[in-house]
Amino acid sequence: MKRPLWIALFGVVLFGVVLFAVVLPGCGESSPPAPAPVPKTQTAEPSPWFEDVAGPSGLDFTWASGADARFLMPEIVGGGVALLDYDADGDLDVYFVQGGDVDVAWDDAEANTAHNQLFRNDGRMQFTNVTEGSGAGDGRYGMGVAVGDIDGDADPDLYITNVGRNTMLRNDGGTFVDITESSGTGHDGWGASAAFFDADLDGDLDLYVTNYLEWNPDTEITCFSPLGGEDYCSPRNYLAPAIDVFYRNLGGGRFENATVACGFDSQTGTGLGVVHGDWNGDLRPDIFVANDGMRDLLWVSRPDGTWAEEGMNRGCSLDDEGVAKAGMGVDTTDLDDDGDLDIIVCNLTGESDSIFRNDGDYFVDITGRTGVRAATKHATRFGLGWVDFDNDGRLDLYEANGAVTRIAAPAGADPYAQADALLRGQEGLRFSPVTPAGGTSDSVVLTSRGAAFGDLDHDGGVDIVVVNKDAPANLYRNIAADRGNWIVLDLRAQDGRPAIGALVSARLGARTLTRPVQRASSYMASNDPRVHIGLGPATALEDVTIQWPDGRSQTIGSLQAGRVHLMQQAPPK
């Protein structure tokens, strides 16, 4: 009996598909053979990279958003954290910026019952809350914090960005004094991230402050969630971008607002993240600002003291599809070992990170080819850092995540919570997700914001402090298995303060690494300014060279692993 025509045709098509599948790998790139299945007996549970020890360590802090039924925008974007050695005892202490009640703090900061908190580290990752009597407990509705020695006395000072007037706290030997009025830095707006750096190369630290929106509680608008009901708005709904502020250090704890004189008033934005670096190789610092829903800005310094915005011309304002993303956290380092600094910006759910590779005169978005695009776009990212957590000589990527509009209907749990992400750096500029998400034994699912990085227990592994909305902060102690060797360079200027803006170059095997000295990166955070480098099996870092902020270069030679090397710039001859 003859087969029906449709059966015959089906057989022909099936044969063609099989033939196509067999022949295709022979054309162009060949497909690798399928890996042999791994017996279940050989499958091991992934080892955690971090454990949360905030509770046992005494680091007890919750950023209070003050959220109620009004959905005031500041409630969903704070808050910040800083790592600093405020008491000069050789270890990193922790400073948290607090929120509270937006309405109360806006009208009367002294009536806001929530205050910033300072925790002293005993060097063994045990913390004591020393806020009372320290002068550090600012009561305004806080966003972020920058750290810098503004007066050259070797004590790190604090600049706190608030919804409302910002605050400058001078460190006088471990006790803080509010010098906002006398310093001239009390900008009255909605501050976000800030950075201390020597913008004019005169030897002291100037200050750049990003502003988010022209906003106050009385002008708040109503927005709705796709899930139904009210929710937080996008910054695009306000049509109220702000102008950032730049303060020039005059010495003696005084600053002048040089925003207009330097040309920073030529652009408005929704600034959330900021980082500085010399991206064009002219030995002068530049500024990169991550804007939320608007094109990012690259401010390039000119010899005459003014600044030009060149982000569009240099290819780092938009992603590779010409889209302005919801920029939040930022970082910069030499990712590809070519001697110049690259940039990463993190963004909203549905928008991947943007990794801008510096090719000299311009940047190229290489996010897709690194594996970061697919690994990051499922969540909204804020604090981030390129850090070698396992000391294998390759930078890893940590991101603190949490949505800004509801991703689940309210049912007791946090509808904005998302797991943080940890991506391991691999050869060839590739990153792969670590499981469980975030590198902990069990994924931590919270609404995370600021993240700060530093070695808090002196064991050669970089730890993380993460701030969460209306939930306890995390202190992630680095417990990565089989960590490699490490080295830390503590670079100091002539007056003893950290040499912010210096560059370290060194040889590790066949590679040449370049790392900046910086505090300001991540999101509304300040990090350990010392340069941590993982060495893998190497026992030394070779051909170490330092380019100091004033442009002078110093050759150091070889430095042994397993040590913190303190180096201070010599006076000019």
XYZ file of C-alpha atoms in Angstrom:
573
model
C 0.000 0.000 0.000
C 1.351 3.403 -0.920
C 2.155 5.874 1.857
C 0.144 9.127 1.892
C 1.861 12.074 0.249
C 2.211 13.997 3.531
C 4.188 11.128 5.081
C 6.582 11.100 2.150
C 7.070 14.842 2.319
C 7.655 14.654 6.067
C 10.371 12.058 5.485
C 12.113 14.289 2.952
C 12.020 17.316 5.306
C 13.264 15.254 8.250
C 16.149 13.897 6.175
C 17.045 17.428 5.099
C 17.054 18.709 8.686
C 19.298 15.878 9.833
C 21.656 16.419 6.897
C 21.756 20.152 7.593
C 22.590 19.521 11.251
C 25.399 17.173 10.273
C 26.896 19.313 7.516
C 26.609 22.772 9.112
C 29.423 22.376 11.707
C 31.845 21.795 8.848
C 31.233 25.314 7.511
C 33.044 28.229 9.207
C 33.715 27.775 12.917
C 33.397 24.213 14.117
C 31.224 23.401 17.074
C 33.062 21.817 20.002
C 32.167 18.236 20.801
C 29.555 17.798 23.482
C 31.190 17.321 26.865
C 30.916 13.927 28.435
C 28.281 13.760 31.166
C 29.707 14.124 34.649
C 28.669 11.346 37.001
C 26.558 12.592 39.860
C 29.078 11.246 42.316
C 31.606 13.797 40.999
C 29.295 16.821 41.338
C 30.258 19.029 44.255
C 28.290 21.831 45.811
C 29.806 25.223 44.923
C 31.884 26.673 47.718
C 30.643 30.021 49.024
C 32.805 33.076 48.530
C 31.246 35.079 51.366
C 29.457 34.629 54.654
C 27.317 37.326 56.234
C 28.760 38.049 59.688
C 27.025 41.382 60.343
C 25.146 40.028 63.378
C 28.032 38.272 65.159
C 30.384 41.160 64.374
C 28.158 43.779 66.003
C 27.572 45.699 62.764
C 23.895 46.323 63.447
C 22.399 48.864 61.059
C 19.238 49.195 58.970
C 18.714 51.992 56.466
C 15.239 53.276 57.307
C 13.450 54.510 54.200
C 10.438 55.859 56.101
C 8.252 54.386 53.367
C 4.519 54.800 53.819
C 1.580 55.069 51.447
C 2.907 58.222 49.720
C 5.718 56.593 47.680
C 8.152 59.488 48.025
C 10.944 58.987 45.521
C 13.943 59.255 47.926
C 12.677 56.211 49.822
C 13.644 53.840 47.011
C 17.166 55.040 46.078
C 19.170 55.404 49.373
C 21.498 54.804 51.137
C 25.256 54.982 51.340
C 28.201 53.573 53.282
C 31.880 54.386 53.764
C 34.936 52.423 54.872
C 37.544 54.604 56.573
C 40.104 54.489 59.347
C 38.604 57.379 61.280
C 40.671 56.803 64.455
C 44.045 56.065 62.795
C 44.441 52.666 64.447
C 45.237 50.866 61.200
C 41.943 49.168 60.374
C 38.798 50.061 58.462
C 35.791 51.383 60.359
C 32.292 51.689 58.898
C 30.097 54.772 58.509
C 26.452 54.393 57.533
C 24.244 57.174 56.167
C 20.702 56.991 57.568
C 17.341 57.928 56.092
C 14.338 58.350 58.356
C 11.199 60.310 57.528
C 11.511 62.396 54.366
C 8.755 64.848 55.328
C 10.103 65.413 58.823
C 13.738 65.709 57.763
C 12.846 68.120 54.966
C 11.051 70.494 57.312
C 13.213 70.073 60.437
C 16.328 67.894 60.361
C 16.639 68.002 64.144
C 13.201 66.396 64.460
C 14.264 63.388 62.368
C 14.841 60.592 64.898
C 17.071 58.587 62.525
C 20.770 59.504 62.511
C 23.921 58.376 60.704
C 25.940 55.711 62.503
C 29.679 55.186 63.057
C 31.089 51.749 63.943
C 34.656 51.241 65.185
C 36.509 48.124 64.053
C 38.817 46.441 66.575
C 40.862 44.979 63.702
C 39.321 41.527 64.008
C 36.018 42.421 62.353
C 34.318 43.139 65.670
C 32.469 46.441 65.702
C 31.259 48.864 68.353
C 28.734 51.617 67.681
C 30.579 54.790 68.710
C 28.175 57.327 67.218
C 27.251 58.888 70.543
C 29.776 61.565 71.387
C 31.594 61.230 68.043
C 29.839 64.118 66.290
C 29.157 61.845 63.315
C 25.404 61.388 63.802
C 23.968 63.779 61.231
C 20.151 63.703 61.349
C 19.179 64.753 57.848
C 17.622 62.347 55.358
C 20.813 60.790 54.041
C 21.723 59.447 50.629
C 25.485 58.946 50.186
C 28.897 59.734 51.640
C 32.343 60.722 50.376
C 35.591 60.486 52.349
C 38.628 62.704 51.954
C 41.265 64.524 53.975
C 40.289 68.093 53.145
C 42.820 69.848 55.393
C 45.913 67.643 55.161
C 45.956 66.573 58.821
C 45.897 62.827 57.943
C 42.382 62.440 59.427
C 39.679 61.378 56.928
C 36.781 63.827 56.784
C 33.195 63.124 55.680
C 30.832 64.725 53.204
C 27.245 63.485 53.446
C 24.745 63.987 50.639
C 21.151 64.453 51.759
C 17.692 65.155 50.477
C 18.027 68.772 51.508
C 21.168 70.438 52.816
C 24.362 68.380 52.558
C 26.755 68.124 55.516
C 30.539 68.451 55.851
C 32.081 66.818 58.944
C 35.717 67.584 59.771
C 37.603 64.854 61.627
C 39.584 66.268 64.533
C 41.533 63.285 65.802
C 38.589 60.884 65.865
C 35.852 63.381 66.756
C 33.793 65.026 64.033
C 32.795 68.687 63.848
C 30.088 70.033 61.552
C 31.766 72.711 59.408
C 29.115 72.841 56.697
C 28.478 76.560 57.048
C 32.082 77.675 57.437
C 33.261 75.399 54.616
C 30.614 76.711 52.207
C 29.549 73.228 51.086
C 25.950 73.048 52.321
C 24.248 72.653 48.964
C 20.474 72.562 49.407
C 19.179 70.023 46.881
C 18.962 66.275 46.421
C 22.538 65.044 46.545
C 23.538 61.507 45.562
C 27.138 60.318 45.058
C 30.138 62.554 45.676
C 33.889 62.358 45.121
C 36.922 64.056 46.660
C 39.870 64.395 44.258
C 42.495 66.966 43.302
C 40.785 68.486 40.279
C 43.220 71.373 39.745
C 46.421 69.559 40.823
C 47.234 72.087 43.517
C 47.795 69.464 46.210
C 44.462 69.515 48.038
C 41.161 67.709 47.498
C 38.286 69.336 45.647
C 34.733 67.981 45.680
C 32.259 66.952 42.976
C 28.646 66.260 44.030
C 26.008 64.680 41.808
C 22.419 65.886 42.133
C 19.485 63.675 41.214
C 16.317 65.753 40.768
C 14.892 69.171 41.509
C 12.439 67.762 44.038
C 10.655 68.349 47.323
C 7.851 66.466 49.120
C 5.243 69.045 48.145
C 5.854 68.498 44.435
C 5.756 64.685 44.518
C 3.644 63.132 41.783
C 1.599 59.924 41.634
C 2.626 56.926 39.533
C 1.201 53.441 39.200
C 2.650 49.956 39.016
C 1.882 47.555 36.141
C 0.892 45.188 38.951
C -1.806 47.611 40.054
C -1.823 50.342 42.683
C 0.558 53.203 43.355
C 4.312 52.780 43.100
C 7.509 54.802 42.816
C 7.957 56.929 39.713
C 10.664 56.899 37.092
C 12.865 60.006 37.077
C 11.544 60.645 33.576
C 8.121 61.355 35.081
C 9.406 64.449 36.884
C 11.042 66.294 33.978
C 13.286 67.898 36.593
C 16.970 66.986 36.078
C 19.416 68.891 38.266
C 22.826 70.537 37.885
C 25.711 68.891 39.738
C 27.890 70.966 42.055
C 31.666 71.404 42.066
C 33.552 72.861 45.032
C 37.137 74.103 44.761
C 39.227 73.661 47.919
C 40.624 77.008 49.079
C 42.543 75.572 52.036
C 41.859 75.950 55.727
C 38.663 73.903 55.471
C 37.025 76.397 53.091
C 35.587 75.755 49.629
C 34.117 77.900 46.874
C 31.294 76.868 44.578
C 33.054 76.832 41.208
C 30.290 75.063 39.273
C 29.692 77.946 36.868
C 33.320 79.062 36.620
C 34.395 75.561 35.571
C 31.526 75.042 33.115
C 29.643 72.299 34.943
C 26.410 74.294 34.705
C 26.213 73.608 30.970
C 24.566 70.217 31.522
C 21.700 68.952 33.655
C 21.219 65.333 34.603
C 19.840 62.783 37.018
C 23.188 61.987 38.604
C 23.452 58.900 40.790
C 26.999 57.581 40.354
C 30.347 59.324 40.001
C 33.952 58.262 39.532
C 37.118 60.126 38.559
C 40.116 59.058 36.483
C 42.497 60.161 33.763
C 40.833 58.562 30.741
C 42.590 60.533 27.996
C 46.139 60.215 29.301
C 46.885 63.915 29.728
C 47.824 63.522 33.424
C 44.771 65.511 34.495
C 41.751 63.968 36.264
C 38.413 63.671 34.480
C 34.935 62.904 35.850
C 32.344 60.344 34.755
C 28.729 60.750 35.931
C 26.093 58.014 35.628
C 22.683 59.572 34.977
C 19.405 57.745 35.576
C 17.509 57.522 32.282
C 19.607 60.224 30.632
C 22.898 60.048 28.764
C 25.934 59.704 30.993
C 28.476 62.523 31.171
C 32.244 62.541 30.738
C 33.764 65.783 31.968
C 37.275 66.281 30.567
C 39.499 68.803 32.315
C 41.244 71.539 30.354
C 44.556 73.205 31.219
C 42.774 76.533 31.815
C 40.731 75.080 34.699
C 37.467 74.643 32.795
C 35.823 71.333 31.899
C 34.245 70.126 28.652
C 31.571 67.442 28.425
C 32.764 64.901 25.814
C 30.809 61.740 26.567
C 29.003 61.602 23.239
C 32.140 62.293 21.213
C 34.124 59.670 23.097
C 31.439 56.984 23.022
C 30.581 56.474 26.699
C 27.290 58.379 27.062
C 25.049 55.748 25.448
C 25.252 51.983 25.046
C 26.172 50.241 21.797
C 22.565 50.523 20.610
C 22.459 54.269 21.197
C 20.286 53.971 24.308
C 20.531 56.088 27.461
C 20.197 53.642 30.341
C 19.264 54.054 34.010
C 22.833 54.541 35.265
C 23.459 53.890 38.946
C 26.741 52.433 40.232
C 30.081 53.012 38.476
C 33.692 51.851 38.666
C 36.866 52.325 36.680
C 40.063 50.307 36.306
C 42.271 48.852 33.592
C 40.214 45.785 32.738
C 42.112 44.720 29.605
C 45.714 45.346 30.749
C 46.456 47.954 28.080
C 47.485 50.706 30.488
C 44.388 52.927 30.413
C 41.240 52.968 32.518
C 37.964 51.410 31.426
C 34.490 52.135 32.876
C 31.508 50.076 33.989
C 27.996 51.414 34.677
C 25.131 49.306 36.034
C 21.474 49.786 35.167
C 17.853 48.673 35.502
C 16.190 45.307 35.015
C 16.051 44.654 31.272
C 19.117 46.852 30.698
C 22.479 45.171 30.997
C 25.545 46.806 32.464
C 27.646 48.918 30.119
C 31.363 48.145 29.996
C 33.144 50.888 28.095
C 36.612 49.807 26.980
C 39.003 52.723 26.639
C 40.706 52.663 23.249
C 42.560 55.934 23.698
C 40.589 58.605 21.879
C 37.235 56.906 22.360
C 35.390 54.114 24.208
C 33.823 50.924 22.835
C 30.904 49.131 24.523
C 32.145 45.540 24.917
C 29.490 44.360 27.372
C 28.043 41.667 25.095
C 31.324 39.903 24.408
C 32.234 39.671 28.128
C 29.229 37.629 29.242
C 28.103 40.466 31.500
C 25.137 41.467 29.345
C 23.264 38.198 29.704
C 24.296 37.755 33.337
C 23.152 41.139 34.651
C 20.018 42.333 32.874
C 17.622 40.246 34.985
C 18.002 42.569 38.013
C 18.340 46.247 38.937
C 21.890 46.917 40.123
C 23.222 49.698 42.354
C 26.486 49.272 44.301
C 29.216 47.486 42.367
C 32.929 46.850 42.305
C 35.611 45.319 40.095
C 37.574 43.426 42.769
C 39.752 40.303 42.718
C 37.978 38.461 45.521
C 39.691 35.083 45.035
C 43.150 36.587 44.439
C 43.671 34.678 41.200
C 44.919 37.755 39.344
C 41.618 38.398 37.511
C 39.106 41.041 38.533
C 35.677 39.769 39.561
C 32.448 41.793 39.575
C 30.075 42.184 42.518
C 26.710 43.932 42.206
C 24.170 44.820 44.921
C 20.662 44.457 43.491
C 17.126 45.600 44.223
C 14.229 46.832 42.112
C 12.798 50.370 42.094
C 9.266 49.391 41.083
C 7.353 46.426 42.435
C 8.221 43.064 40.939
C 5.738 41.197 43.155
C 2.408 41.997 44.736
C 2.748 42.995 48.405
C 2.207 39.962 50.628
C 4.420 40.608 53.611
C 7.665 40.048 51.732
C 9.670 42.882 50.182
C 8.239 43.398 46.657
C 11.473 45.086 45.510
C 13.929 42.454 46.736
C 16.387 40.754 44.369
C 19.432 38.571 44.887
C 22.848 40.217 44.534
C 25.214 38.996 41.819
C 28.840 37.848 41.772
C 30.609 37.229 38.473
C 34.001 35.566 38.359
C 36.582 37.108 36.050
C 38.238 34.769 33.579
C 40.882 34.956 30.896
C 39.873 36.765 27.740
C 37.740 39.443 29.438
C 34.992 36.954 30.262
C 32.796 36.901 33.356
C 30.658 33.990 34.552
C 28.004 34.012 37.306
C 28.899 32.408 40.615
C 26.235 30.280 42.244
C 24.424 30.622 44.508
C 23.746 34.195 43.416
C 25.929 36.683 45.267
C 28.476 34.056 46.286
C 26.869 33.174 49.622
C 25.848 29.655 50.679
C 22.209 30.715 50.404
C 21.161 33.558 48.140
C 20.323 36.699 50.090
C 17.274 38.402 48.580
C 16.878 42.013 49.736
C 16.568 45.519 48.271
C 20.263 46.406 48.212
C 21.794 49.787 47.423
C 25.237 51.058 48.482
C 28.190 48.639 48.581
C 31.695 49.367 49.877
C 34.811 47.207 49.481
C 37.857 46.678 51.685
C 39.791 44.136 53.755
C 38.175 44.516 57.179
C 40.012 41.698 58.979
C 43.533 41.954 57.509
C 43.522 38.495 55.951
C 44.302 39.519 52.377
C 40.750 39.010 51.101
C 38.479 41.916 50.193
C 35.215 42.020 52.166
C 31.967 43.856 51.360
C 29.491 45.975 53.312
C 26.074 46.264 51.648
C 23.271 48.638 52.665
C 19.692 47.396 52.291
C 16.393 49.242 52.247
C 14.511 48.598 55.506
C 16.591 45.510 56.295
C 19.848 44.891 58.194
C 23.071 45.698 56.363
C 25.240 42.782 55.256
C 28.881 42.335 56.202
C 30.203 39.775 53.767
C 33.450 38.268 55.052
C 35.564 36.853 52.246
C 35.884 33.072 52.683
C 36.662 32.178 49.051
C 38.335 28.785 48.923
C 41.922 28.449 47.699
C 42.532 32.180 47.486
C 45.771 33.074 45.773
C 48.546 35.308 47.020
C 47.945 39.018 47.376
C 49.607 42.367 47.838
C 48.324 45.767 49.015
C 49.886 49.119 48.161
C 49.131 51.974 50.551
C 50.205 55.046 48.602
C 50.503 58.361 50.428
C 51.044 61.908 49.242
C 53.815 64.044 50.679
C 51.600 65.219 53.558
C 50.609 61.647 54.489
C 47.078 61.518 53.117
C 46.107 58.813 50.569
C 47.453 59.686 47.125
C 44.022 59.884 45.467
C 44.446 59.887 41.694
C 47.757 57.997 41.611
C 48.192 55.009 39.282
C 50.047 51.772 40.027
C 51.465 49.755 37.132
C 53.176 46.405 37.635
C 53.995 43.160 35.890
C 52.267 39.931 36.873
C 53.642 37.153 34.708
C 53.150 38.186 31.074
C 50.538 40.808 31.972
C 50.959 44.449 32.972
C 48.333 45.571 35.483
C 47.283 49.179 36.057
C 45.195 50.138 39.085
C 44.003 53.577 40.299
C 44.081 54.936 43.834
C 40.501 55.999 44.539
C 37.814 56.043 47.190
C 34.801 57.177 45.155
C 33.165 54.431 43.109
C 30.255 52.006 43.465
C 27.023 53.777 44.492
C 26.818 56.535 47.120
C 29.817 54.859 48.765
C 33.451 55.338 49.693
C 35.923 52.440 49.647
C 39.341 51.540 51.004
C 41.760 53.698 48.953
C 44.573 51.152 49.197
C 45.294 49.145 46.036
C 44.635 45.419 46.470
C 46.029 43.087 43.797
C 45.541 39.332 43.643
C 48.635 37.470 42.480
C 47.484 33.884 42.038
C 50.528 31.623 42.667
C 53.050 34.455 42.179
C 55.071 35.448 45.226
C 55.921 38.966 44.112
C 54.717 41.848 41.969
C 57.410 42.858 39.494
C 58.424 46.152 37.867
C 56.169 48.251 40.082
C 55.852 51.867 38.930
C 53.834 54.644 40.531
C 52.504 57.636 38.668
C 51.744 60.174 41.389
C 48.849 62.655 41.031
C 51.207 65.497 40.082
C 52.436 63.486 37.093
C 55.806 62.441 38.505
C 56.725 58.796 38.043
C 58.592 56.572 40.487
C 60.027 53.127 39.802
C 59.828 50.752 42.763
C 60.888 47.380 41.384
C 59.743 44.132 42.971
C 57.404 43.875 45.970
C 56.794 40.720 47.967
C 53.371 39.130 48.352
C 51.397 38.861 51.596
C 52.171 42.382 52.819
C 50.772 45.897 52.916
C 53.465 48.101 51.371
C 53.339 51.720 52.579
C 54.947 54.186 50.173
C 54.989 57.963 50.479
C 55.815 60.377 47.687
C 59.097 62.206 48.147
C 59.246 66.000 47.785
C 60.373 67.279 44.376
C 64.126 67.753 44.027
